[in-house]
Amino acid sequence: TWGWSDNGQLGRGKDTSPAPGTVHAVRGVRQVCAGQLFSACVTSSGNVWAWGAGGSGQLGNGSNSGSAGPLRVTFSTPLRVREAACGDAHMLVVCEERGVWSWGRGSQGQLGVGSVKDSDTPVRVALQAENKALPGCSAVRCGANF
């Protein structure tokens, strides 16, 4: 990672870095995504780690505090994440089992859970009428607030 890091979004302290460096706390990274002031990764073991600003719960660890180093996202049940996407201050992930999960800022309904509240822990995205996981979903993408 490199660039501006006043909120710890580089994952290796709060010092801005003009040259690439390694986020040492996480091994086996297979995907990286970045939001406005936070970043995240998915490891080969299916874990999600996030760091940087956390004021809307976008780090997914049950807190609204930020972190200058990686924190493991905590799910209510053991899950293996296949893919992740970051919006401005929210995240979506596709799990190998139990579909799509979201967390972070929800003020525009971007979490897809039928409310406009933030969530600092992952919540399952379900089809509202049937309360079933999204069928056949294999990828997710985020915009700033959608």
PDB file of C-alpha atoms in Angstrom:
ATOM      1  CA  THR A   1       0.000   0.000   0.000  1.00  0.00           C
ATOM      2  CA  TRP A   2       1.062   3.611  -0.491  1.00  0.00           C
ATOM      3  CA  GLY A   3      -0.352   7.141  -0.380  1.00  0.00           C
ATOM      4  CA  TRP A   4      -2.195   9.170   2.237  1.00  0.00           C
ATOM      5  CA  SER A   5      -2.920   7.375   5.538  1.00  0.00           C
ATOM      6  CA  ASP A   6      -4.261   9.870   8.096  1.00  0.00           C
ATOM      7  CA  ASN A   7      -7.001   7.353   9.009  1.00  0.00           C
ATOM      8  CA  GLY A   8      -4.748   4.288   8.826  1.00  0.00           C
ATOM      9  CA  GLN A   9      -6.169   3.205   5.460  1.00  0.00           C
ATOM     10  CA  LEU A  10      -2.773   1.873   4.368  1.00  0.00           C
ATOM     11  CA  GLY A  11      -2.901  -0.746   7.131  1.00  0.00           C
ATOM     12  CA  ARG A  12       0.551   0.015   8.448  1.00  0.00           C
ATOM     13  CA  GLY A  13       0.185   3.034  10.698  1.00  0.00           C
ATOM     14  CA  LYS A  14      -0.947   6.575  10.053  1.00  0.00           C
ATOM     15  CA  ASP A  15       2.123   7.802   8.206  1.00  0.00           C
ATOM     16  CA  THR A  16       1.664   8.807   4.578  1.00  0.00           C
ATOM     17  CA  SER A  17       3.925   6.786   2.285  1.00  0.00           C
ATOM     18  CA  PRO A  18       4.959   7.794  -1.245  1.00  0.00           C
ATOM     19  CA  ALA A  19       6.397   4.308  -1.878  1.00  0.00           C
ATOM     20  CA  PRO A  20       4.747   0.869  -1.787  1.00  0.00           C
ATOM     21  CA  GLY A  21       4.947  -1.115   1.444  1.00  0.00           C
ATOM     22  CA  THR A  22       3.545  -4.349   2.873  1.00  0.00           C
ATOM     23  CA  VAL A  23       0.645  -4.816   5.277  1.00  0.00           C
ATOM     24  CA  HIS A  24       2.559  -7.339   7.412  1.00  0.00           C
ATOM     25  CA  ALA A  25      -0.242  -8.450   9.735  1.00  0.00           C
ATOM     26  CA  VAL A  26      -2.156 -10.345   7.023  1.00  0.00           C
ATOM     27  CA  ARG A  27      -0.917 -13.374   5.066  1.00  0.00           C
ATOM     28  CA  GLY A  28      -2.338 -15.152   2.026  1.00  0.00           C
ATOM     29  CA  VAL A  29      -4.181 -12.151   0.571  1.00  0.00           C
ATOM     30  CA  ARG A  30      -6.129 -12.983  -2.600  1.00  0.00           C
ATOM     31  CA  GLN A  31      -8.213  -9.802  -3.018  1.00  0.00           C
ATOM     32  CA  VAL A  32      -7.993  -6.166  -1.876  1.00  0.00           C
ATOM     33  CA  CYS A  33     -10.629  -3.421  -2.006  1.00  0.00           C
ATOM     34  CA  ALA A  34     -10.663   0.201  -0.871  1.00  0.00           C
ATOM     35  CA  GLY A  35     -13.377   2.550   0.323  1.00  0.00           C
ATOM     36  CA  GLN A  36     -13.138   6.273   0.893  1.00  0.00           C
ATOM     37  CA  LEU A  37     -10.958   6.161   4.036  1.00  0.00           C
ATOM     38  CA  PHE A  38     -10.624   2.428   4.709  1.00  0.00           C
ATOM     39  CA  SER A  39      -9.308  -0.692   3.014  1.00  0.00           C
ATOM     40  CA  ALA A  40      -9.965  -4.404   3.285  1.00  0.00           C
ATOM     41  CA  CYS A  41      -8.765  -7.752   2.001  1.00  0.00           C
ATOM     42  CA  VAL A  42      -9.912 -11.343   1.656  1.00  0.00           C
ATOM     43  CA  THR A  43      -7.416 -14.100   2.470  1.00  0.00           C
ATOM     44  CA  SER A  44      -7.045 -17.507   0.872  1.00  0.00           C
ATOM     45  CA  SER A  45      -8.625 -19.002   4.027  1.00  0.00           C
ATOM     46  CA  GLY A  46     -11.781 -16.905   3.440  1.00  0.00           C
ATOM     47  CA  ASN A  47     -11.266 -14.364   6.224  1.00  0.00           C
ATOM     48  CA  VAL A  48     -11.863 -10.623   5.786  1.00  0.00           C
ATOM     49  CA  TRP A  49      -9.588  -8.038   7.355  1.00  0.00           C
ATOM     50  CA  ALA A  50     -10.292  -4.285   7.348  1.00  0.00           C
ATOM     51  CA  TRP A  51      -8.471  -1.144   8.526  1.00  0.00           C
ATOM     52  CA  GLY A  52      -8.691   2.647   8.403  1.00  0.00           C
ATOM     53  CA  ALA A  53     -11.669   4.857   9.317  1.00  0.00           C
ATOM     54  CA  GLY A  54     -14.463   3.047  11.153  1.00  0.00           C
ATOM     55  CA  GLY A  55     -16.973   5.754  12.094  1.00  0.00           C
ATOM     56  CA  SER A  56     -19.880   4.015  10.319  1.00  0.00           C
ATOM     57  CA  GLY A  57     -18.920   0.484  11.346  1.00  0.00           C
ATOM     58  CA  GLN A  58     -17.245  -0.275   8.011  1.00  0.00           C
ATOM     59  CA  LEU A  59     -14.480  -2.327   9.668  1.00  0.00           C
ATOM     60  CA  GLY A  60     -17.113  -4.903  10.663  1.00  0.00           C
ATOM     61  CA  ASN A  61     -15.667  -5.663  14.078  1.00  0.00           C
ATOM     62  CA  GLY A  62     -18.515  -4.469  16.328  1.00  0.00           C
ATOM     63  CA  SER A  63     -17.068  -0.992  16.841  1.00  0.00           C
ATOM     64  CA  ASN A  64     -17.261   2.463  15.283  1.00  0.00           C
ATOM     65  CA  SER A  65     -13.579   3.085  15.954  1.00  0.00           C
ATOM     66  CA  GLY A  66     -10.931   3.184  13.284  1.00  0.00           C
ATOM     67  CA  SER A  67      -7.733   1.160  13.195  1.00  0.00           C
ATOM     68  CA  ALA A  68      -4.309   1.866  11.684  1.00  0.00           C
ATOM     69  CA  GLY A  69      -3.748  -1.886  11.353  1.00  0.00           C
ATOM     70  CA  PRO A  70      -5.834  -4.815  10.094  1.00  0.00           C
ATOM     71  CA  LEU A  71      -8.750  -6.103  12.196  1.00  0.00           C
ATOM     72  CA  ARG A  72     -10.523  -9.363  11.404  1.00  0.00           C
ATOM     73  CA  VAL A  73     -14.185  -8.943  10.471  1.00  0.00           C
ATOM     74  CA  THR A  74     -16.339 -10.949  12.860  1.00  0.00           C
ATOM     75  CA  PHE A  75     -19.344 -12.913  11.570  1.00  0.00           C
ATOM     76  CA  SER A  76     -22.089 -14.328  13.800  1.00  0.00           C
ATOM     77  CA  THR A  77     -21.408 -17.767  12.311  1.00  0.00           C
ATOM     78  CA  PRO A  78     -18.238 -19.191  10.733  1.00  0.00           C
ATOM     79  CA  LEU A  79     -18.176 -18.274   7.037  1.00  0.00           C
ATOM     80  CA  ARG A  80     -15.665 -18.384   4.188  1.00  0.00           C
ATOM     81  CA  VAL A  81     -15.716 -15.224   2.112  1.00  0.00           C
ATOM     82  CA  ARG A  82     -15.188 -15.615  -1.626  1.00  0.00           C
ATOM     83  CA  GLU A  83     -15.210 -11.934  -2.686  1.00  0.00           C
ATOM     84  CA  ALA A  84     -15.518  -8.460  -1.161  1.00  0.00           C
ATOM     85  CA  ALA A  85     -16.358  -4.958  -2.380  1.00  0.00           C
ATOM     86  CA  CYS A  86     -15.974  -1.595  -0.622  1.00  0.00           C
ATOM     87  CA  GLY A  87     -18.213   1.452  -1.008  1.00  0.00           C
ATOM     88  CA  ASP A  88     -17.465   4.841   0.568  1.00  0.00           C
ATOM     89  CA  ALA A  89     -18.100   3.539   4.098  1.00  0.00           C
ATOM     90  CA  HIS A  90     -19.719   0.122   3.666  1.00  0.00           C
ATOM     91  CA  MET A  91     -18.792  -3.381   2.513  1.00  0.00           C
ATOM     92  CA  LEU A  92     -20.457  -6.286   0.763  1.00  0.00           C
ATOM     93  CA  VAL A  93     -19.117  -9.840   0.654  1.00  0.00           C
ATOM     94  CA  VAL A  94     -20.152 -13.064  -1.049  1.00  0.00           C
ATOM     95  CA  CYS A  95     -19.692 -16.135   1.128  1.00  0.00           C
ATOM     96  CA  GLU A  96     -19.277 -19.712  -0.054  1.00  0.00           C
ATOM     97  CA  GLU A  97     -22.305 -20.534   2.049  1.00  0.00           C
ATOM     98  CA  ARG A  98     -25.194 -18.292   3.148  1.00  0.00           C
ATOM     99  CA  GLY A  99     -24.931 -15.722   0.339  1.00  0.00           C
ATOM    100  CA  VAL A 100     -24.261 -11.991   0.633  1.00  0.00           C
ATOM    101  CA  TRP A 101     -23.472 -10.052   3.825  1.00  0.00           C
ATOM    102  CA  SER A 102     -23.064  -6.293   4.368  1.00  0.00           C
ATOM    103  CA  TRP A 103     -21.979  -3.803   7.044  1.00  0.00           C
ATOM    104  CA  GLY A 104     -21.006  -0.160   7.540  1.00  0.00           C
ATOM    105  CA  ARG A 105     -22.930   2.963   6.553  1.00  0.00           C
ATOM    106  CA  GLY A 106     -26.553   2.265   5.691  1.00  0.00           C
ATOM    107  CA  SER A 107     -28.014   5.788   5.510  1.00  0.00           C
ATOM    108  CA  GLN A 108     -29.048   5.383   1.851  1.00  0.00           C
ATOM    109  CA  GLY A 109     -30.168   1.763   2.146  1.00  0.00           C
ATOM    110  CA  GLN A 110     -26.877   0.566   0.659  1.00  0.00           C
ATOM    111  CA  LEU A 111     -26.638  -2.416   3.033  1.00  0.00           C
ATOM    112  CA  GLY A 112     -29.647  -4.023   1.358  1.00  0.00           C
ATOM    113  CA  VAL A 113     -31.282  -5.116   4.604  1.00  0.00           C
ATOM    114  CA  GLY A 114     -34.477  -3.039   4.470  1.00  0.00           C
ATOM    115  CA  SER A 115     -33.354  -0.187   6.735  1.00  0.00           C
ATOM    116  CA  VAL A 116     -31.298   3.011   6.627  1.00  0.00           C
ATOM    117  CA  LYS A 117     -29.275   2.279   9.773  1.00  0.00           C
ATOM    118  CA  ASP A 118     -25.549   1.656  10.006  1.00  0.00           C
ATOM    119  CA  SER A 119     -24.294  -1.752  11.114  1.00  0.00           C
ATOM    120  CA  ASP A 120     -20.901  -2.329  12.755  1.00  0.00           C
ATOM    121  CA  THR A 121     -21.189  -6.110  12.294  1.00  0.00           C
ATOM    122  CA  PRO A 122     -22.022  -8.149   9.185  1.00  0.00           C
ATOM    123  CA  VAL A 123     -25.731  -8.730   8.447  1.00  0.00           C
ATOM    124  CA  ARG A 124     -27.098 -11.175   5.886  1.00  0.00           C
ATOM    125  CA  VAL A 125     -28.705  -9.658   2.803  1.00  0.00           C
ATOM    126  CA  ALA A 126     -31.927 -11.558   2.023  1.00  0.00           C
ATOM    127  CA  LEU A 127     -34.814 -11.345  -0.380  1.00  0.00           C
ATOM    128  CA  GLN A 128     -37.289  -9.469   1.814  1.00  0.00           C
ATOM    129  CA  ALA A 129     -40.433 -11.414   0.907  1.00  0.00           C
ATOM    130  CA  GLU A 130     -38.924 -14.861   1.416  1.00  0.00           C
ATOM    131  CA  ASN A 131     -36.097 -14.163   3.931  1.00  0.00           C
ATOM    132  CA  LYS A 132     -33.805 -16.326   1.787  1.00  0.00           C
ATOM    133  CA  ALA A 133     -30.223 -15.683   0.798  1.00  0.00           C
ATOM    134  CA  LEU A 134     -29.790 -14.080  -2.627  1.00  0.00           C
ATOM    135  CA  PRO A 135     -29.924 -17.012  -5.049  1.00  0.00           C
ATOM    136  CA  GLY A 136     -27.061 -17.543  -7.465  1.00  0.00           C
ATOM    137  CA  CYS A 137     -25.053 -14.486  -6.393  1.00  0.00           C
ATOM    138  CA  SER A 138     -21.375 -14.988  -7.178  1.00  0.00           C
ATOM    139  CA  ALA A 139     -20.039 -11.410  -7.218  1.00  0.00           C
ATOM    140  CA  VAL A 140     -20.700  -8.047  -5.562  1.00  0.00           C
ATOM    141  CA  ARG A 141     -19.837  -4.451  -6.450  1.00  0.00           C
ATOM    142  CA  CYS A 142     -20.351  -1.221  -4.516  1.00  0.00           C
ATOM    143  CA  GLY A 143     -20.731   2.396  -5.505  1.00  0.00           C
ATOM    144  CA  ALA A 144     -20.226   5.308  -3.149  1.00  0.00           C
ATOM    145  CA  ASN A 145     -23.653   4.907  -1.516  1.00  0.00           C
ATOM    146  CA  PHE A 146     -25.162   1.906  -3.307  1.00  0.00           C
TER     147      PHE A 146
END
